[in-house]
Short mmCIF file of C-alpha atoms in Angstrom, two decimals:
data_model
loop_
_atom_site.label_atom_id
_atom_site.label_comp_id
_atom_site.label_asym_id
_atom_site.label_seq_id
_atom_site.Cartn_x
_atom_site.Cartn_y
_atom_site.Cartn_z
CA UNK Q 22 48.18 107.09 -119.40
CA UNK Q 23 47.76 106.96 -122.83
CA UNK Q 24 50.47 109.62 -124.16
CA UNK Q 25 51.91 107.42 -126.94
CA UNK Q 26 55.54 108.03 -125.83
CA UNK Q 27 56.20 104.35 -125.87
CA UNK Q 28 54.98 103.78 -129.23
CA UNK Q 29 58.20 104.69 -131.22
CA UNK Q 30 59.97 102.58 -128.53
CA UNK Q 31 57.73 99.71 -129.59
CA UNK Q 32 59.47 96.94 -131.98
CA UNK Q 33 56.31 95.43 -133.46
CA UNK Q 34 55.01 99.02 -133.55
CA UNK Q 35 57.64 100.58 -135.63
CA UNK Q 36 56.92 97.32 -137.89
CA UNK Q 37 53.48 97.45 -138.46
CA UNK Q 38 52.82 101.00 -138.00
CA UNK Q 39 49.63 99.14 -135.82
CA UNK Q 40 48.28 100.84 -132.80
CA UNK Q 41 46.99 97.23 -131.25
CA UNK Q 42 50.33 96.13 -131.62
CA UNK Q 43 51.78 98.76 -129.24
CA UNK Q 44 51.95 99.00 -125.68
CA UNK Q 45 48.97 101.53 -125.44
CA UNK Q 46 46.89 99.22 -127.87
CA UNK Q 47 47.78 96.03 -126.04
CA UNK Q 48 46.80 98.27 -123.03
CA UNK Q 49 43.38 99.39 -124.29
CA UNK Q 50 42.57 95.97 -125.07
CA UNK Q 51 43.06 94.38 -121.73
CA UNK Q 52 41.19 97.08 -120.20
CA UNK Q 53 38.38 96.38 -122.64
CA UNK Q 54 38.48 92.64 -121.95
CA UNK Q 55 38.60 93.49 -118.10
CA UNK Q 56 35.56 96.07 -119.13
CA UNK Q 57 33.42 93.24 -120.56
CA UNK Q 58 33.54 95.49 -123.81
CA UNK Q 59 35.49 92.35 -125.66
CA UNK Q 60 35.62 88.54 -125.52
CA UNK Q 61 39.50 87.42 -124.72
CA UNK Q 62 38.76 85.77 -127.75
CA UNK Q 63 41.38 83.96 -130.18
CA UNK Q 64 42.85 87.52 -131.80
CA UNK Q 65 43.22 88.96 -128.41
CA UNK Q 66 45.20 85.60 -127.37
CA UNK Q 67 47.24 86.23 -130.37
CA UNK Q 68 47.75 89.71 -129.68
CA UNK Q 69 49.05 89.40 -126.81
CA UNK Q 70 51.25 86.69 -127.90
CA UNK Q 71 52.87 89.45 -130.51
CA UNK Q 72 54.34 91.62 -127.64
CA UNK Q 73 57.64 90.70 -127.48
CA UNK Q 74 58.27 91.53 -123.72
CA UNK Q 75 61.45 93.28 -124.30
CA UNK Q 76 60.03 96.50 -121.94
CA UNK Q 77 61.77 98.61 -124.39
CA UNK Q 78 58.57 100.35 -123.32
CA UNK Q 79 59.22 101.10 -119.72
CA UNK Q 80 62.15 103.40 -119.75
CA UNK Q 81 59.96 105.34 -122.34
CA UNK Q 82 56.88 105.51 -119.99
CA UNK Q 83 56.93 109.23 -118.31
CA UNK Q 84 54.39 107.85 -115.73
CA UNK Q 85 56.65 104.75 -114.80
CA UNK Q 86 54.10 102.20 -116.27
CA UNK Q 87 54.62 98.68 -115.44
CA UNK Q 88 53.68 97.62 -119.07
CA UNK Q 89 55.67 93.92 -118.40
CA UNK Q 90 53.79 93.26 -115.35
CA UNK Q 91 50.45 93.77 -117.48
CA UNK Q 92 51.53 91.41 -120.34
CA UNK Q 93 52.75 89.01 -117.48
CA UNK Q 94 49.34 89.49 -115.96
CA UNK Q 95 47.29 89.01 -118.72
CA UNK Q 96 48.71 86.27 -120.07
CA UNK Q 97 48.83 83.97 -117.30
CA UNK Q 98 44.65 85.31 -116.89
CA UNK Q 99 44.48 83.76 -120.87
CA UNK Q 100 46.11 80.32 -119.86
CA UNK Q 101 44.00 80.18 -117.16
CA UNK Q 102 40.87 80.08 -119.13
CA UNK Q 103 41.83 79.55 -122.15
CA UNK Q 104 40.27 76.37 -124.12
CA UNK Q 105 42.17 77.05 -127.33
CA UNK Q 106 45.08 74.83 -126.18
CA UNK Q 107 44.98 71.70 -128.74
CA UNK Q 108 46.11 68.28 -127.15
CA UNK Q 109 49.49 68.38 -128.39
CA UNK Q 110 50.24 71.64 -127.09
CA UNK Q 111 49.31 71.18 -123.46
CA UNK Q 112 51.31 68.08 -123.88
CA UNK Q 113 54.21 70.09 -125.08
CA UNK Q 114 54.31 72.86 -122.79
CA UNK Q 115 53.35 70.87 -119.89
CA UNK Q 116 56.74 68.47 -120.31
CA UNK Q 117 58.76 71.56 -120.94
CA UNK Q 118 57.20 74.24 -118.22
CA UNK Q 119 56.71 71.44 -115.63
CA UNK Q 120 58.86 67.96 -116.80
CA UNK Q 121 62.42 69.53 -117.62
CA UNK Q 122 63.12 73.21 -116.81
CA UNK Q 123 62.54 72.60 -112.93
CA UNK Q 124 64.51 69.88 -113.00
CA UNK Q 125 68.78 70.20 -113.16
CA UNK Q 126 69.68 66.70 -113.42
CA UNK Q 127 67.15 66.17 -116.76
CA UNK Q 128 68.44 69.58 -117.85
CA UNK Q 129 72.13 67.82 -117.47
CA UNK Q 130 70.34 65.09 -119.23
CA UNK Q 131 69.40 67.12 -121.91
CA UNK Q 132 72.75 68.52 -122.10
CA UNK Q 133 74.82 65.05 -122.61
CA UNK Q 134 72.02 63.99 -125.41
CA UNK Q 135 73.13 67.21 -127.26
CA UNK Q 136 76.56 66.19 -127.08
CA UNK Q 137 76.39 62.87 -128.14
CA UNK Q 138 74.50 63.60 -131.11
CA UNK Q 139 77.13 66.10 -131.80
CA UNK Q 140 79.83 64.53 -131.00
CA UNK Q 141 79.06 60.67 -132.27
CA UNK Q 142 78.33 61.83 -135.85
CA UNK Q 143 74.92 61.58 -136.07
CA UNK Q 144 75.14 66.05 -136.74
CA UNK Q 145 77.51 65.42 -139.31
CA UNK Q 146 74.87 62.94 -141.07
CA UNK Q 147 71.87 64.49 -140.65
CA UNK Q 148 73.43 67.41 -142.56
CA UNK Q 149 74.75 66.10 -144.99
CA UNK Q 150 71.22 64.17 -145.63
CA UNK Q 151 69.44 67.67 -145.27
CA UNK Q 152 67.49 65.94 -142.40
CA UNK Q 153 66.58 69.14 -140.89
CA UNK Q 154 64.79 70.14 -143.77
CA UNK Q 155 62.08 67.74 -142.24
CA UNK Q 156 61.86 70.50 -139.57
CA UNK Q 157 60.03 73.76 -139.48
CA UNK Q 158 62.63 76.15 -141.44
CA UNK Q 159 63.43 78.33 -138.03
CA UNK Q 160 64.65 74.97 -136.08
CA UNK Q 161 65.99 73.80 -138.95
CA UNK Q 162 68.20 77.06 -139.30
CA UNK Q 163 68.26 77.07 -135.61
CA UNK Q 164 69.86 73.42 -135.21
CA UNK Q 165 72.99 74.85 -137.70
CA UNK Q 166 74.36 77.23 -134.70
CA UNK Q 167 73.65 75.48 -131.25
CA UNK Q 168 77.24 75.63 -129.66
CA UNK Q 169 79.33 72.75 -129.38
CA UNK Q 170 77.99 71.26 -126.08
CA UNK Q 171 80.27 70.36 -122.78
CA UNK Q 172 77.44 67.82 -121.46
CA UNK Q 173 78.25 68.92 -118.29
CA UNK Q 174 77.91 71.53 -115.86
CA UNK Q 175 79.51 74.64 -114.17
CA UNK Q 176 79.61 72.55 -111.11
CA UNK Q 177 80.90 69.35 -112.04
CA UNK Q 178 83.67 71.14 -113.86
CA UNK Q 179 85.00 73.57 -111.40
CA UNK Q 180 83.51 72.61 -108.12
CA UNK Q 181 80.91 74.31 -106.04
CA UNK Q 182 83.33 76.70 -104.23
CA UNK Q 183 86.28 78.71 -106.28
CA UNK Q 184 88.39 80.83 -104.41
CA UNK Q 185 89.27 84.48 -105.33
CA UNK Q 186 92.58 85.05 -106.90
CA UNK Q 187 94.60 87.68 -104.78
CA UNK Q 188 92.95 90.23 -102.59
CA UNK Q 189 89.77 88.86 -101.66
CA UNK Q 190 86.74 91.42 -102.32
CA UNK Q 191 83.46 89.18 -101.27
CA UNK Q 192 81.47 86.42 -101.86
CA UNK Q 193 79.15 85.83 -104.78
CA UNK Q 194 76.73 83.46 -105.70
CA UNK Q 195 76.93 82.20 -109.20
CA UNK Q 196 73.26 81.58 -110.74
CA UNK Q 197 74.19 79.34 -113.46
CA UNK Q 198 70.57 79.04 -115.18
CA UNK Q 199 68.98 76.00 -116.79
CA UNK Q 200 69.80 76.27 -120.80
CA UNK Q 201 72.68 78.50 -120.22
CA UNK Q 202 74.25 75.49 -117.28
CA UNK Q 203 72.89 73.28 -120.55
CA UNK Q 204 74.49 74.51 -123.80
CA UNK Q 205 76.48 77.47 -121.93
CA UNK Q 206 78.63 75.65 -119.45
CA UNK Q 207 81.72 77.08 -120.44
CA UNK Q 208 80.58 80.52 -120.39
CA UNK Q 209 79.04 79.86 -116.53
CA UNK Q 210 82.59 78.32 -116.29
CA UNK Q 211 84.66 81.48 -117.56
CA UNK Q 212 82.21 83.47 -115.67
CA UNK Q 213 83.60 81.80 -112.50
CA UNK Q 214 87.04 82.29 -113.63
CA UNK Q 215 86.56 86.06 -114.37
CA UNK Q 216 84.99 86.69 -110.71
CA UNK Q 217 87.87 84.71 -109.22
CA UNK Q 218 90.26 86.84 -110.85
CA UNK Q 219 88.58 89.94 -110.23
CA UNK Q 220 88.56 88.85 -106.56
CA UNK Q 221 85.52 87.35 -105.46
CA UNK Q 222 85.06 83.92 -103.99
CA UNK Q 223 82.39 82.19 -105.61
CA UNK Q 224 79.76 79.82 -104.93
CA UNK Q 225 77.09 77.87 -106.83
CA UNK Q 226 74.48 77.03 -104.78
CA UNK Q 227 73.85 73.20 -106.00
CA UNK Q 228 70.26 73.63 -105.02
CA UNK Q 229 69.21 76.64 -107.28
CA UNK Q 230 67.43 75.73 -110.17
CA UNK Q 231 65.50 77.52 -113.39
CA UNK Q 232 65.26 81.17 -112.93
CA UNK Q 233 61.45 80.71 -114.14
CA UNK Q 234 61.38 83.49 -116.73
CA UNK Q 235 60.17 81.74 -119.42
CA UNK Q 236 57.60 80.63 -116.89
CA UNK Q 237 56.08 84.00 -116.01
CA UNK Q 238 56.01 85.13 -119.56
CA UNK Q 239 54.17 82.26 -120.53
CA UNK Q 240 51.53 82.50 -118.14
CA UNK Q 241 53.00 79.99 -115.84
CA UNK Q 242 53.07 82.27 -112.59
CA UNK Q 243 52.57 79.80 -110.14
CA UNK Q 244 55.12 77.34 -111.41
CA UNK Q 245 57.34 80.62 -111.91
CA UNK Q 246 56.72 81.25 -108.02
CA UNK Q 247 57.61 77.74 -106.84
CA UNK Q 248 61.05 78.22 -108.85
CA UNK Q 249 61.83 81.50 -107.14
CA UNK Q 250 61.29 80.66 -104.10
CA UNK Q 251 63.96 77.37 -104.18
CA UNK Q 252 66.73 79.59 -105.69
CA UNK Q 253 65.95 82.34 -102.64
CA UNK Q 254 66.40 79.25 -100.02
CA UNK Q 255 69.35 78.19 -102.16
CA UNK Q 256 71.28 81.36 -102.25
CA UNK Q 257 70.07 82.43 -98.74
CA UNK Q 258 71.65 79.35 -97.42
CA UNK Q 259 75.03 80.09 -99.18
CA UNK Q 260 75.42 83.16 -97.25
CA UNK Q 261 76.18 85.26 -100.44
CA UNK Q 262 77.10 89.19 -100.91
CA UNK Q 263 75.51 89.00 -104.07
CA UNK Q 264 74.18 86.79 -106.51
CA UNK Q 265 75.48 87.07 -110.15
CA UNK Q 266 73.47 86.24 -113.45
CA UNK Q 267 75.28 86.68 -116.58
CA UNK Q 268 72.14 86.07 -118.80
CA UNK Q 269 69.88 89.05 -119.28
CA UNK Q 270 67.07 87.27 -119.11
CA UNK Q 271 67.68 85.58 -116.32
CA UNK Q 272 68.60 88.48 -114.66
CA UNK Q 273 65.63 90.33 -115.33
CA UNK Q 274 63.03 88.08 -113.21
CA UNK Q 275 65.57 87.13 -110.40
CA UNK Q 276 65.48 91.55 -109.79
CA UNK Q 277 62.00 91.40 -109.47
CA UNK Q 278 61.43 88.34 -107.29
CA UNK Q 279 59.94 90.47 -104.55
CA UNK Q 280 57.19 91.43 -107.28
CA UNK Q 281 56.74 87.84 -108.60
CA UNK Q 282 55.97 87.29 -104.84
CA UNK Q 283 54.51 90.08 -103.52
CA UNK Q 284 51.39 88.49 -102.11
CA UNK Q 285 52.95 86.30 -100.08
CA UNK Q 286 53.97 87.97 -97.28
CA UNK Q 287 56.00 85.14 -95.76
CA UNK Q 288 58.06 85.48 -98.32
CA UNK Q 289 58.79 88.96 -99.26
CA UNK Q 290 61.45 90.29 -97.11
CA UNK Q 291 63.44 86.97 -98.70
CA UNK Q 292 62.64 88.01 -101.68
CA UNK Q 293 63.25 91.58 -101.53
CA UNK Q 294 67.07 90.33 -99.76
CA UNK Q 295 67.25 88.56 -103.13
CA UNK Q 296 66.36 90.87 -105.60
CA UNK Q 297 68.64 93.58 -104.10
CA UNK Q 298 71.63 91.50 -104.31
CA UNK Q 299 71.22 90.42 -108.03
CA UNK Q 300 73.51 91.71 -110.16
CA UNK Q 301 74.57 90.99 -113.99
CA UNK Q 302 78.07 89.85 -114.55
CA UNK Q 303 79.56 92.99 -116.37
CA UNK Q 304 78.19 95.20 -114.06
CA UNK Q 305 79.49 93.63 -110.99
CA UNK Q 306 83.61 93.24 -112.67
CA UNK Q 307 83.43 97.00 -113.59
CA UNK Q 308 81.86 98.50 -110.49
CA UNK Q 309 82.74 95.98 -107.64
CA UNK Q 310 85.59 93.93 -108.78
CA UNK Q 311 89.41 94.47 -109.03
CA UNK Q 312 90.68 95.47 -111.95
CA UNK Q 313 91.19 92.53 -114.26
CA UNK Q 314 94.57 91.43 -115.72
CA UNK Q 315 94.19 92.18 -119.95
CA UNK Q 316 96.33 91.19 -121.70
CA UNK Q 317 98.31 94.33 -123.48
CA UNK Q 318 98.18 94.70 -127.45
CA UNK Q 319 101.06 93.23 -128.96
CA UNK Q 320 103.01 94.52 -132.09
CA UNK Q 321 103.20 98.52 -132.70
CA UNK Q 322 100.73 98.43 -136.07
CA UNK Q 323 98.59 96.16 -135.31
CA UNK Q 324 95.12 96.92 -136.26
CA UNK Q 325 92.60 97.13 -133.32
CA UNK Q 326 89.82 94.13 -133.14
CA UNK Q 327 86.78 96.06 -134.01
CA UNK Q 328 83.32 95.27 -131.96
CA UNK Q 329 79.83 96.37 -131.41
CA UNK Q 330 77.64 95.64 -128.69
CA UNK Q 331 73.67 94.05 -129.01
CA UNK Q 332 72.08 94.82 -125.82
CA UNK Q 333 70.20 92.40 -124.07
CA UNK Q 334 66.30 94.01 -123.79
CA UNK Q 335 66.08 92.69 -120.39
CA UNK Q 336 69.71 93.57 -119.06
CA UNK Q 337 69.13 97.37 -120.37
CA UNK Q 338 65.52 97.89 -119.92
CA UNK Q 339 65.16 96.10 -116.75
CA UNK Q 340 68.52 95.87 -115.23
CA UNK Q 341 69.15 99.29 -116.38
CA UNK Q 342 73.13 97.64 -116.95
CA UNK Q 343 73.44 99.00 -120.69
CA UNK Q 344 76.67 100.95 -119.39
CA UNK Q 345 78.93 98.50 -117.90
CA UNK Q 346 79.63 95.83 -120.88
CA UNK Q 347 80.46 98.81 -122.91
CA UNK Q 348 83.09 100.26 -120.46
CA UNK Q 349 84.52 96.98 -120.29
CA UNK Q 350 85.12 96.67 -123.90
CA UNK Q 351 86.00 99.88 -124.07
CA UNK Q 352 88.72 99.21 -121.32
CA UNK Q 353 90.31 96.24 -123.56
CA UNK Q 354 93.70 97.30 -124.94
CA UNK Q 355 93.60 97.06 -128.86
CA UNK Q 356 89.46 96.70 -129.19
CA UNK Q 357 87.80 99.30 -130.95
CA UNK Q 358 83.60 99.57 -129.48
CA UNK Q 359 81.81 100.79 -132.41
CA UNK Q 360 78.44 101.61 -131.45
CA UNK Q 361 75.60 99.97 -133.41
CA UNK Q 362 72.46 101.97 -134.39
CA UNK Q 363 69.56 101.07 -132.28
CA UNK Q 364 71.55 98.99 -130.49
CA UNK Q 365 69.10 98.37 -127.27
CA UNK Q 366 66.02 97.63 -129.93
CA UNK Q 367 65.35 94.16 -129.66
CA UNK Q 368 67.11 91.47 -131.79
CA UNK Q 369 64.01 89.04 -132.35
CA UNK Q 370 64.91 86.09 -130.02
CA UNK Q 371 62.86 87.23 -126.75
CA UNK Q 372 63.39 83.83 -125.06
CA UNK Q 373 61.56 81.46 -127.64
CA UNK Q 374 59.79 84.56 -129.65
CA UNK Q 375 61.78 83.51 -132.36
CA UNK Q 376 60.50 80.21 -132.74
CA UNK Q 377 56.97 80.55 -132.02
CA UNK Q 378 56.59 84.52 -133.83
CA UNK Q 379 59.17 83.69 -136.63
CA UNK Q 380 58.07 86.10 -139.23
CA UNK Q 381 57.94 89.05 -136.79
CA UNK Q 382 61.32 87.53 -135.22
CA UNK Q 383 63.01 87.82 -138.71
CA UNK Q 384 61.45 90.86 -139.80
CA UNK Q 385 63.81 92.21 -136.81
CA UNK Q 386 66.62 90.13 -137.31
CA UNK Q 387 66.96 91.26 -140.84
CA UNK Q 388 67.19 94.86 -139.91
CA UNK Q 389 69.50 94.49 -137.15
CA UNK Q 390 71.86 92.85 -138.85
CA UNK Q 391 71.69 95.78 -141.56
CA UNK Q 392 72.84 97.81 -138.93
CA UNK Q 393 75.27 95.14 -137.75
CA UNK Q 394 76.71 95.66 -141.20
CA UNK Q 395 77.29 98.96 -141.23
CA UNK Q 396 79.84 98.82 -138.49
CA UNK Q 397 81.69 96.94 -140.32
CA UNK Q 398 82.70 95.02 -136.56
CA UNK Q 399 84.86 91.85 -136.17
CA UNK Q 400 82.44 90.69 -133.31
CA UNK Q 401 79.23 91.06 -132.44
CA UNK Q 402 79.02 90.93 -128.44
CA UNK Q 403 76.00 90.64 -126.52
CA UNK Q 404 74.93 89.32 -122.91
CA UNK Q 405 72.01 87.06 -123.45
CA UNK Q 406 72.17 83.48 -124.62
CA UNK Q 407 69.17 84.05 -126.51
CA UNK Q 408 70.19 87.25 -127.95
CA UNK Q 409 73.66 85.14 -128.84
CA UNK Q 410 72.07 82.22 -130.61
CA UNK Q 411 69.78 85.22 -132.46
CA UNK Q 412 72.79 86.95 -133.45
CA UNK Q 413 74.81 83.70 -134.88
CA UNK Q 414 71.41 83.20 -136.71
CA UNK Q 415 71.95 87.02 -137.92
CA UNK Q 416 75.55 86.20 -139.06
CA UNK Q 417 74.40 83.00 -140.77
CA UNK Q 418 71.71 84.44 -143.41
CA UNK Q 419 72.43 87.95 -143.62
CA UNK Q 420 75.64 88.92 -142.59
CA UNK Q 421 78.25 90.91 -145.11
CA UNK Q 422 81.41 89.62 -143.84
CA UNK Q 423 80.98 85.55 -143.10
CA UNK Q 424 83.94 86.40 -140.95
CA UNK Q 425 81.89 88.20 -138.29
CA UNK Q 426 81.24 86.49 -134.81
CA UNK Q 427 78.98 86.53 -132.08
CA UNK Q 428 79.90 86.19 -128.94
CA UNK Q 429 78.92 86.37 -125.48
CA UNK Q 430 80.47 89.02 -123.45
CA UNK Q 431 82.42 86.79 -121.16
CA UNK Q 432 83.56 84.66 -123.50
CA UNK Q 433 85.29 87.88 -125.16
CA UNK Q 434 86.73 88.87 -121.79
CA UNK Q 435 88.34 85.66 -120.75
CA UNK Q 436 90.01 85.23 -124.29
CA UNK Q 437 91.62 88.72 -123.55
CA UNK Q 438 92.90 87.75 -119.42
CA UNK Q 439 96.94 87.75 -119.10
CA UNK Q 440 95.79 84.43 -116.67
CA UNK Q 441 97.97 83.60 -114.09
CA UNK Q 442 100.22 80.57 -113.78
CA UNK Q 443 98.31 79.17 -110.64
CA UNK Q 444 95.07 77.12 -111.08
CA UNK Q 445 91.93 77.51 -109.99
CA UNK Q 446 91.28 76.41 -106.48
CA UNK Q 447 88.34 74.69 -106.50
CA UNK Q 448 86.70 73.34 -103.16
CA UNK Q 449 83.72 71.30 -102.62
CA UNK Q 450 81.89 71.76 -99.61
#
């Protein structure tokens, strides 16, 4: 197909006006590598490294093109051949891809280190010597809004078993993730507490580990398969309804296990078991749960909190669960959902896009937040830690109102629950 619908879906398109930096381009030029026409040579590597993978594509596609298979695809054929790789870099994405996401108790680790140098001072000093300067200008600005870290998990705070509240409607499966169980933990945490009110018991599966997103758009595929198949054992063994992901990335690969797997036949029907039963956090509360407990607007003039939402690419595009975070704010007693212009275009953050494509990553940042502006919103809410820390970054260097916020959607929610006077009932089994 080569129609050219998906090029005015295409973020780097609509920046660079570029036909090799559309889908159809990046297209043509695998085919021509596959052809023997071209040499996957260093601007094809680099090419394909552009693509942002937010599938903004797909839904555009009137043939149903798989475009983020084919990135996936030809990606993982470039690190398997590739000899570009310097030292360093094999070093660095071999300790990150293979020595710490895998790996829950380092990522716990990793979490506590973040806490102590939060929490012991050494943040306040390294600011105030401008120590980050020393660092490339996006980590540096990055470093500025990391959340305040727990330094511990979902798990070790609530227990691996939390009973519904009320009328029980099922059992869920909490996948807690690897950065978000690492700097998120009390949003995996509220996330609990929502489905518990909502009437689900919940379980978190102490053997799941990384979703192995990052891995598969990397070119890691085989590491990514290795990862899916321990979190399909995990949450098979947990006897689950469904399994709940309230990170849009994460999300996005755990619905398409039974792809990521589909040439091993021993494994596909688990797969496909998993994949069917995946289901983002919003969509899940507003379709499946009972209704949850808000908290009613207080004081007759009170002027509504005003918010817009940021989709998640992955939760809209590949999830297709645009709808349900929107008729949950929607549903909140004095909020006011202003929608944002091109909300579902992509932010910039793309898992670590915006560290290792920072001018592109910008470029977008900079116009989102124009249009972030213009709805003049108390809150920007979105459903992706990535798309979160982007968004903070947003608020940070271009925002009009220093007052703004970014927020993740369940955070928002749990602020605005009339909780009940009995705890959580937390049992470890």
């Amino acid at each position: 197909m080569r129609c050219g619908f998906c090029l005015p879906a295409c973020p780097t398109f609509r920046e660079t006006g570029l036909e090799a930096e559309s889908p159809r381009g990046r297209i043509a030029l695998m085919k021509a590598t596959v052809d023997d026409v071209m040499e996957p040579d260093v601007p094809f590597e680099e090419q394909m490294s552009h693509c942002l993978g937010c599938r903004a594509c797909e839904p555009a596609c009137p043939a149903d093109v798989k475009y983020g298979r084919l990135i996936e695809q030809a990606r993982d054929a470039i690190e398997l051949h590739t000899k570009q790789h310097r030292g360093w870099v094999k070093g660095v994405r071999k300790l990150v891809f293979q020595g710490l996401f895998p790996h829950p108790k380092r990522m716990e680790l990793l979490g506590k280190g973040l806490k102590l140098y939060q929490r012991s001072g050494l943040r306040a000093v390294v600011r105030k010597t401008n120590a980050t300067k020393l660092l490339p200008k996006q980590l540096g600005d990055m470093e500025r809004i990391l959340p305040d870290v727990a330094g511990k998990g979902v798990a070790k705070t609530l227990g691996t078993r939390i009973a519904a509240k009320g009328e029980r409607v099922g059992t869920v499966g909490l996948f807690r993730g690897c950065l978000m169980d690492a700097m998120f933990s009390e949003t995996n945490r509220k996330t609990a507490e929502l489905l518990s009110e909502a009437g689900f018991d919940v379980v978190i599966p102490e053997a799941q580990n990384c979703c192995g997103a990052l891995h598969a758009h990397s070119g890691e595929t085989e590491q990514a398969k290795e990862l899916a198949k321990r979190n399909i054992r995990a949450f098979r063994e947990a006897g689950v309804d469904a399994i709940v992901s309230n990170a849009g990335g994460c999300g996005a690969i755990l619905v398409e296990y039974d792809h990521l797997l589909h040439e091993e036949p021993e494994w596909l029907e688990e797969a496909q078991w998993f994949a069917n039963r995946t289901k983002d956090i919003s969509s899940i509360l507003w379709n499946e749960g009972r209704t949850l407990p808000f908290a009613k607007q207080t004081g007759s003039g009170a002027e509504p909190v005003k918010v817009t939402y940021q989709d998640s690419c992955h939760l809209k595009n590949v999830m297709k669960g645009g709808a349900a975070p929107r008729k949950l704010l929607d549903s909140l007693p004095g909020v006011e959902l202003v929608e944002m212009k091109d909300a579902g275009s992509c932010c910039g953050s793309a898992g670590i896009y915006n560290i290792t494509q920072p001018d592109m990553a910008n470029r977008l940042l900079e116009k989102k937040m124009d249009d972030a502006n213009s709805t003049t919103a108390h809150y920007i809410v979105t459903s992706n830690p990535g798309c979160l820390l982007q968004m903070k970054l947003g608020i940070e260097r271009h925002a009009n109102d220093k007052r703004m916020q970014a927020v993740h959607i369940v955070d928002f929610l749990h602020e605005r629950i009339e909780h009940s006077n009995r705890p959580i009932d937390k049992v470890n089994r």
